[in-house]
Coordinates of C-alpha atoms and ligand atoms in Angstrom, one line a residue:
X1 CA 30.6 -51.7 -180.7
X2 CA 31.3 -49.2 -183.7
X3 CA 27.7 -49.8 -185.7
X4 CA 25.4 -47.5 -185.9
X5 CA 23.6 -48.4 -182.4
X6 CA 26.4 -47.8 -180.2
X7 CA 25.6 -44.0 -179.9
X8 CA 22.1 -44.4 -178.6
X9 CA 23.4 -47.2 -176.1
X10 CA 26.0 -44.4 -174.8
X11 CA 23.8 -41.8 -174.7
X12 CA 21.4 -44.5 -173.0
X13 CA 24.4 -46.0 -170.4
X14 CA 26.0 -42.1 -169.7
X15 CA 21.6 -41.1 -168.2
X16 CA 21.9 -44.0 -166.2
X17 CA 25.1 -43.2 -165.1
X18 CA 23.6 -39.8 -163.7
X19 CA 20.8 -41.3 -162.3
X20 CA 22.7 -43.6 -160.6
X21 CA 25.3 -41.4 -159.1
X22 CA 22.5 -38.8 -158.2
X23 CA 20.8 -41.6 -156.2
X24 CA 24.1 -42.6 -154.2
X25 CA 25.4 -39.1 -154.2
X26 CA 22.1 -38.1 -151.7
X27 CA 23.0 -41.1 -149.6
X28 CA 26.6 -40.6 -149.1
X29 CA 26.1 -39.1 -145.2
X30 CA 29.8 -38.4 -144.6
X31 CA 33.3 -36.7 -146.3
X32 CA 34.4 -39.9 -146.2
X33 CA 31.4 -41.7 -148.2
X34 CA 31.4 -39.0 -150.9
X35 CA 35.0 -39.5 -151.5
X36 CA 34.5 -43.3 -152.2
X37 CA 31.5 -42.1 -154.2
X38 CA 33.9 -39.8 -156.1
X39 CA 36.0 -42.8 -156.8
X40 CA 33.6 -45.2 -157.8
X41 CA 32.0 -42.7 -160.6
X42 CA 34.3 -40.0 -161.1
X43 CA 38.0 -41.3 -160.5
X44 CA 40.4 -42.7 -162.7
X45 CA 39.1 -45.9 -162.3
X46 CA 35.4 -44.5 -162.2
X47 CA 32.6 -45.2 -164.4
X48 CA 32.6 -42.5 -166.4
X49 CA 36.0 -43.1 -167.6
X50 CA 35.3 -46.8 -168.3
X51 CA 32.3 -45.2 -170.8
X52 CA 34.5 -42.5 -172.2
X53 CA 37.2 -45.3 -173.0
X54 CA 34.8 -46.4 -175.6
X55 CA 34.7 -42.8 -177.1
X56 CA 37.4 -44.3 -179.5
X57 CA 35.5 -46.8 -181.0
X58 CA 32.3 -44.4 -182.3
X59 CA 32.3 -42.7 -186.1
X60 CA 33.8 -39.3 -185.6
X61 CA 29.9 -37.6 -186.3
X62 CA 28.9 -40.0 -183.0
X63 CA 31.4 -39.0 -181.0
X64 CA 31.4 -35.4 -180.5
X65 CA 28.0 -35.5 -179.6
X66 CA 28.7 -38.5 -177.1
X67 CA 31.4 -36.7 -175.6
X68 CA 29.5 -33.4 -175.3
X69 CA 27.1 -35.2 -173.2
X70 CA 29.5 -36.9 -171.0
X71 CA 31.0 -33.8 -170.2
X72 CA 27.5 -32.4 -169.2
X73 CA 27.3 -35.4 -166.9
X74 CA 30.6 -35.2 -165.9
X75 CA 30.3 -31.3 -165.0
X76 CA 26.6 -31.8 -163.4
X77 CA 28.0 -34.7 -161.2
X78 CA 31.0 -32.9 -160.3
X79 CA 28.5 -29.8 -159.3
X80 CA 26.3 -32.3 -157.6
X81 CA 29.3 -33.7 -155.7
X82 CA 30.7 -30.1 -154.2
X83 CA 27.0 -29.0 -152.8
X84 CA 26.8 -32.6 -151.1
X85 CA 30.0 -31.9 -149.7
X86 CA 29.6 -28.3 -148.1
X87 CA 26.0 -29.7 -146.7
X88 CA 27.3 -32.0 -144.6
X89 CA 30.8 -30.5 -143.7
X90 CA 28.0 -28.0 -142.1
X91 CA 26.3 -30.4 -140.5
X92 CA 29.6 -32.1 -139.5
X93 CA 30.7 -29.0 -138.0
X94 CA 27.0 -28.4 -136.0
X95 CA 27.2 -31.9 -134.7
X96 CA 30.7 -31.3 -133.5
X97 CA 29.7 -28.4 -131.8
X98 CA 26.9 -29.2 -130.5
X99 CA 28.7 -32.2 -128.7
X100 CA 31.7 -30.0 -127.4
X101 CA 30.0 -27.0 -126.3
X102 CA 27.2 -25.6 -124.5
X103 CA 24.1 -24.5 -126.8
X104 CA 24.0 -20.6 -125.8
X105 CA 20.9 -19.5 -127.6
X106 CA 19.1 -22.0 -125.3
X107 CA 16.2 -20.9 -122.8
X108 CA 17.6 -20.4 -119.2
X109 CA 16.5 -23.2 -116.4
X110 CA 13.3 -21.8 -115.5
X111 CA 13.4 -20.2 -111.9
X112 CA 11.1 -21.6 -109.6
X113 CA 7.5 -19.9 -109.4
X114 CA 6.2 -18.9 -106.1
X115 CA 2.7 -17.6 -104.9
X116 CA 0.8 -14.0 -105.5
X117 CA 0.2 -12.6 -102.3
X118 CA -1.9 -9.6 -101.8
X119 CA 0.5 -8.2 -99.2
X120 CA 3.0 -5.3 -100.4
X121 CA 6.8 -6.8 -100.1
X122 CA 6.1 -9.8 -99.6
X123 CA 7.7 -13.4 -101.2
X124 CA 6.8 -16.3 -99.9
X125 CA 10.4 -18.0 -100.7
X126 CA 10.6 -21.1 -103.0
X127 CA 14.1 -22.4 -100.6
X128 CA 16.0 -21.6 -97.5
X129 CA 19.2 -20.9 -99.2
X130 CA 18.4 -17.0 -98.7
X131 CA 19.0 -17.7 -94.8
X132 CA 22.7 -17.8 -96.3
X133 CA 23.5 -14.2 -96.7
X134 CA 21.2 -13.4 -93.6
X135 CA 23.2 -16.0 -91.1
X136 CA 26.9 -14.5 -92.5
X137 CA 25.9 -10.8 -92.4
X138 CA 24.8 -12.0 -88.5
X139 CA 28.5 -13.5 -87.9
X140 CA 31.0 -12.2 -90.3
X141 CA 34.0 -12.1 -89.8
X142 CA 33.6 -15.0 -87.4
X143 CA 33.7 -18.1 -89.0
X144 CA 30.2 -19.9 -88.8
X145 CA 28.5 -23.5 -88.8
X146 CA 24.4 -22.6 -88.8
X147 CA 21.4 -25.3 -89.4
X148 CA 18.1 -23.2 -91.2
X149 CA 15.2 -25.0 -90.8
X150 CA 12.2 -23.1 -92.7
X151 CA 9.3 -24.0 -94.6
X152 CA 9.2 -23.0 -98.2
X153 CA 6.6 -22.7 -101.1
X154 CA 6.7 -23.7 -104.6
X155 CA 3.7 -23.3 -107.5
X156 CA 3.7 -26.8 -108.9
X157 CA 1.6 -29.5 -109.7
X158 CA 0.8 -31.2 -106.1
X159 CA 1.8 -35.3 -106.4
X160 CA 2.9 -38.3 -104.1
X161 CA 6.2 -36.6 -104.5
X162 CA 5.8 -33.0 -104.6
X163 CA 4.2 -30.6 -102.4
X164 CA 3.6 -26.9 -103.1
X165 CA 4.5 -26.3 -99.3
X166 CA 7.2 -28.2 -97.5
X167 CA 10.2 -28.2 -95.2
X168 CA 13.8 -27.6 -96.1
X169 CA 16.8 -28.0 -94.0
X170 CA 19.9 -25.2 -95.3
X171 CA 22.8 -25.6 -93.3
X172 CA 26.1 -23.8 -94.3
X173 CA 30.1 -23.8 -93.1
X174 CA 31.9 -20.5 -93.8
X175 CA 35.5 -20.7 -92.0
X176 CA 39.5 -21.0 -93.5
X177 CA 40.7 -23.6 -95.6
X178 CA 36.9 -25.1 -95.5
X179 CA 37.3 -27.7 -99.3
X180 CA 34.4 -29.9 -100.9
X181 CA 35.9 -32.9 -98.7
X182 CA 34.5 -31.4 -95.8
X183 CA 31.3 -31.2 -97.5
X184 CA 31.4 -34.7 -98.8
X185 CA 32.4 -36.1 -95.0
X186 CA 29.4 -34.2 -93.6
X187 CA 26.7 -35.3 -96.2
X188 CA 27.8 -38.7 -96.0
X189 CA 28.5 -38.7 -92.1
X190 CA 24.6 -37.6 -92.1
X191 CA 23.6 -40.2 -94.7
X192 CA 25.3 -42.8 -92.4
X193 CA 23.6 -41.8 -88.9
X194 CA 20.1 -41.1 -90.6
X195 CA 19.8 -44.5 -93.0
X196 CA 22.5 -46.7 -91.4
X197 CA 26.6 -47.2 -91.6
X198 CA 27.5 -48.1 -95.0
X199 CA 25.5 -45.9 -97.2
X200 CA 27.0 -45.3 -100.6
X201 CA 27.1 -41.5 -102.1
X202 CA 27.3 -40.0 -105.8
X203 CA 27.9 -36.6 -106.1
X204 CA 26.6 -35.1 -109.5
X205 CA 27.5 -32.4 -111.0
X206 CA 24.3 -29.7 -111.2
X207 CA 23.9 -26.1 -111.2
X208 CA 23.1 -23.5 -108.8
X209 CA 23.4 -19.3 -109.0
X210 CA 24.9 -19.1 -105.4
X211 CA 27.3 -22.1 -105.4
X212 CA 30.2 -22.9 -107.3
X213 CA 30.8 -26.1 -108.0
X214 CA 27.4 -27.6 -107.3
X215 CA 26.0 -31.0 -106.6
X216 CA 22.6 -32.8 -106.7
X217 CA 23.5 -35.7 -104.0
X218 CA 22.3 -39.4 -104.2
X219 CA 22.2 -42.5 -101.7
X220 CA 22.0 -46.0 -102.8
X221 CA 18.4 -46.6 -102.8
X222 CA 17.5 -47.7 -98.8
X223 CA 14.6 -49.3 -100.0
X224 CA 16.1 -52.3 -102.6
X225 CA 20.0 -51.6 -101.6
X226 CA 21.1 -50.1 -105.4
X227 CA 19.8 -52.7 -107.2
X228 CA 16.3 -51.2 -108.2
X229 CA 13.3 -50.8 -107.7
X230 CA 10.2 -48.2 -108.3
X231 CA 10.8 -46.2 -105.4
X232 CA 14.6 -45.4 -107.0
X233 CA 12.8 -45.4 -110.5
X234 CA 15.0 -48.5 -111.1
X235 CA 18.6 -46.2 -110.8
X236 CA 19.7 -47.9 -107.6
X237 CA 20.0 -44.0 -106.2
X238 CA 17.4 -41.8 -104.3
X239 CA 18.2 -37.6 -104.5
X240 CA 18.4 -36.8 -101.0
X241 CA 19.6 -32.8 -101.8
X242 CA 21.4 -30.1 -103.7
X243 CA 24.8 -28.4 -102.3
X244 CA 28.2 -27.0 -103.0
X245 CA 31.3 -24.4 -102.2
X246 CA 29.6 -20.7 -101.6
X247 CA 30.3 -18.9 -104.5
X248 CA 32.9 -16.2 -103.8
X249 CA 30.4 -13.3 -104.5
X250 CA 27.7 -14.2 -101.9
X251 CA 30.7 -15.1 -99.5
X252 CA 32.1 -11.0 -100.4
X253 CA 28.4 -10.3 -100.1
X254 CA 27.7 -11.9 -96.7
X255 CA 31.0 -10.0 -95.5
X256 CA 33.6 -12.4 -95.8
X257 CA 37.3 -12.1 -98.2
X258 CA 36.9 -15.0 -100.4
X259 CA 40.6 -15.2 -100.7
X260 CA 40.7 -16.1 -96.5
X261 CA 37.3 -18.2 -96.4
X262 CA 35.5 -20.2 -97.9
X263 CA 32.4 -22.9 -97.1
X264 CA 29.9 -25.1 -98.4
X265 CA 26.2 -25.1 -98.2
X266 CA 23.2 -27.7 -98.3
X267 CA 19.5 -28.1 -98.8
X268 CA 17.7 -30.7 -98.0
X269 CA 13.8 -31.7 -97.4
X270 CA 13.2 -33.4 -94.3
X271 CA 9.4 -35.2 -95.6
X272 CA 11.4 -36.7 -98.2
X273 CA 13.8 -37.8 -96.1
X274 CA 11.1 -39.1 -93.5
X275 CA 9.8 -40.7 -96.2
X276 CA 12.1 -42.8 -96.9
X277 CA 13.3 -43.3 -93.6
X278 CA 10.0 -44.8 -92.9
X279 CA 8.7 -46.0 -96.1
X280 CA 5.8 -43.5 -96.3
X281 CA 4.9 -43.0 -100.2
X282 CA 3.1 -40.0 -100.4
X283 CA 4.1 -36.6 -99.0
X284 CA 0.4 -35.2 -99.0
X285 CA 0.2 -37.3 -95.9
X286 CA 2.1 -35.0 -94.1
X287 CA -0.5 -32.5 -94.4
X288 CA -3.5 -33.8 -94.2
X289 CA -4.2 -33.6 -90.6
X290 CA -5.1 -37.0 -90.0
X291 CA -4.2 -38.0 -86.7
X292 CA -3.8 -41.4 -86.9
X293 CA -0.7 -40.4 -89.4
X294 CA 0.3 -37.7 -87.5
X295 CA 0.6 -40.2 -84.2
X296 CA 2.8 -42.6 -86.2
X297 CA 5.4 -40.6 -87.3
Ligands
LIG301 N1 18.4 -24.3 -102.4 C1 18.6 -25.5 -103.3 C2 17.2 -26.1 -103.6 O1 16.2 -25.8 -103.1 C3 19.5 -26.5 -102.6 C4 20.8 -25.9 -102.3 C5 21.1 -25.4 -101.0 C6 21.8 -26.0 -103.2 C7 22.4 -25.0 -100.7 C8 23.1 -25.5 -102.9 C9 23.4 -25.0 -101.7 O2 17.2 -27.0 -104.4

């Protein structure tokens, strides 16, 4: 160093040194990366210092304009560096949120559709769990145990599994000191005298407006004993029905103090029940009429 050629060389190495850093800058993907980027080009130890260290050695005439540009590069890098690092402190932030929290500017869980009818007032229901308020209003301020059989209707997409009319089974508890145990010992009590001693239950958390806590409710799949299979979709675990604690407001609603009583409530459809019960794999069959079926179940 110190001839004439140096200066374009430094020139030459401090360009490269931008386009370098640049191109790792947009890869760093984390505070932490962009600090060891900061190190490796910026820091004490950096590659721009190593470069600048040669200032020294240039004709006076050479080095001011050397060490004009390595400030440029120097300030542009340092520029770079700070947008790089609010970007993804934002995205760190959204990623933190969206993991800890519920998304609120979501789209609600669509509410079932039901059927136009041509009749004034009336709703062909899309479940039983309106029997609730109609069975306490009938009872309160006794305590009650009621079973609500009813067929229901639902607008969807008619398949092996799904009907657009079936059965459900509601039943609801409403009396003192009534706790989820109760409702897991009933579900599982049934699940034992429909399918057989020995069933295995998972509760899962789920939502419903008119219970709180609610549950979706699983067996261990009757048909391959947990371990999978197509029936279970190869989880080990067939739904059987949705439940929980009355929420306190229909419980007010259906005439009872929620600070005296409480109770749980189920939902259940008895064709996929059947079907499982006796390995039938299409609920249309239900409805079809044909007699030969009919006579078997
Ligand atoms: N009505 C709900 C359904 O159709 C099931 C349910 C009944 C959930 C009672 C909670 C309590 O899926």
């Amino acid at each position: 160093m110190g001839t004439n050629t140096v200066q374009p060389d430094m020139l030459q190495q401090l360009e490269q040194l931008r386009q370098e850093a640049e191109a790792a800058l947009a890869q760093a993907n984390s505070t932490e990366a962009t600090r060891t980027w900061h190190s490796e080009y910026l820091g004490r130890k950096g590659r721009l210092t190593a470069i600048l260290r040669n200032l020294g050695s240039l004709p006076a005439e050479e080095r001011q304009l050397v060490g004009k540009v390595a400030n440029e590069v120097k300030i542009d890098l340092e520029l770079a560096l700070q947008e790089r690092q609010e970007t993804i402190a934002q995205a760190e932030l959204e990623a933190a949120r969206s993991a800890e929290s519920v998304d609120v500017t979501l789209p609600g869980r669509p509410m079932w559709d039901t059927f136009y009818t041509t009749s004034p007032d009336l709703l062909l229901r899309t479940h039983t769990s309106p029997g609730q308020i109609h069975a306490m209003r009938a009872y309160a301020p006794d305590p009650l145990r009621v079973i609500l059989p009813g067929k229901v209707y639902r607008y969807e997409q008619v398949t092996a599994r799904s009907e657009s009319m079936f059965y459900q089974v509601e039943g609801i508890a409403v009396g003192r000191k009534i706790t989820f145990s109760d409702l897991k010992g009933v579900l599982t009590n049934f699940a034992n005298q429909m399918f057989g001693e020995g069933r295995q239950m998972r509760f899962r958390k789920s939502y419903f407006p008119f219970t709180e806590p609610s549950v979706e409710v699983d067996m261990d799949c009757v048909i391959c004993g947990g371990k999978g299979c197509p029936i279970c979709k190869y989880t080990g675990w067939l739904e059987i029905l949705g439940a929980g604690m009355v929420h306190p407001i229909v419980l007010q609603n259906g005439g009872y103090d929620p600070a005296e009583f409480s109770g749980f409530a189920f939902g259940m459809g008895p064709e996929r029940i059947t079907m499982l019960k006796r390995s039938i794999d299409d609920i249309r069959y239900f409805y079809a009429n044909d007699v030969r079926f009919l006579e078997r179940v």
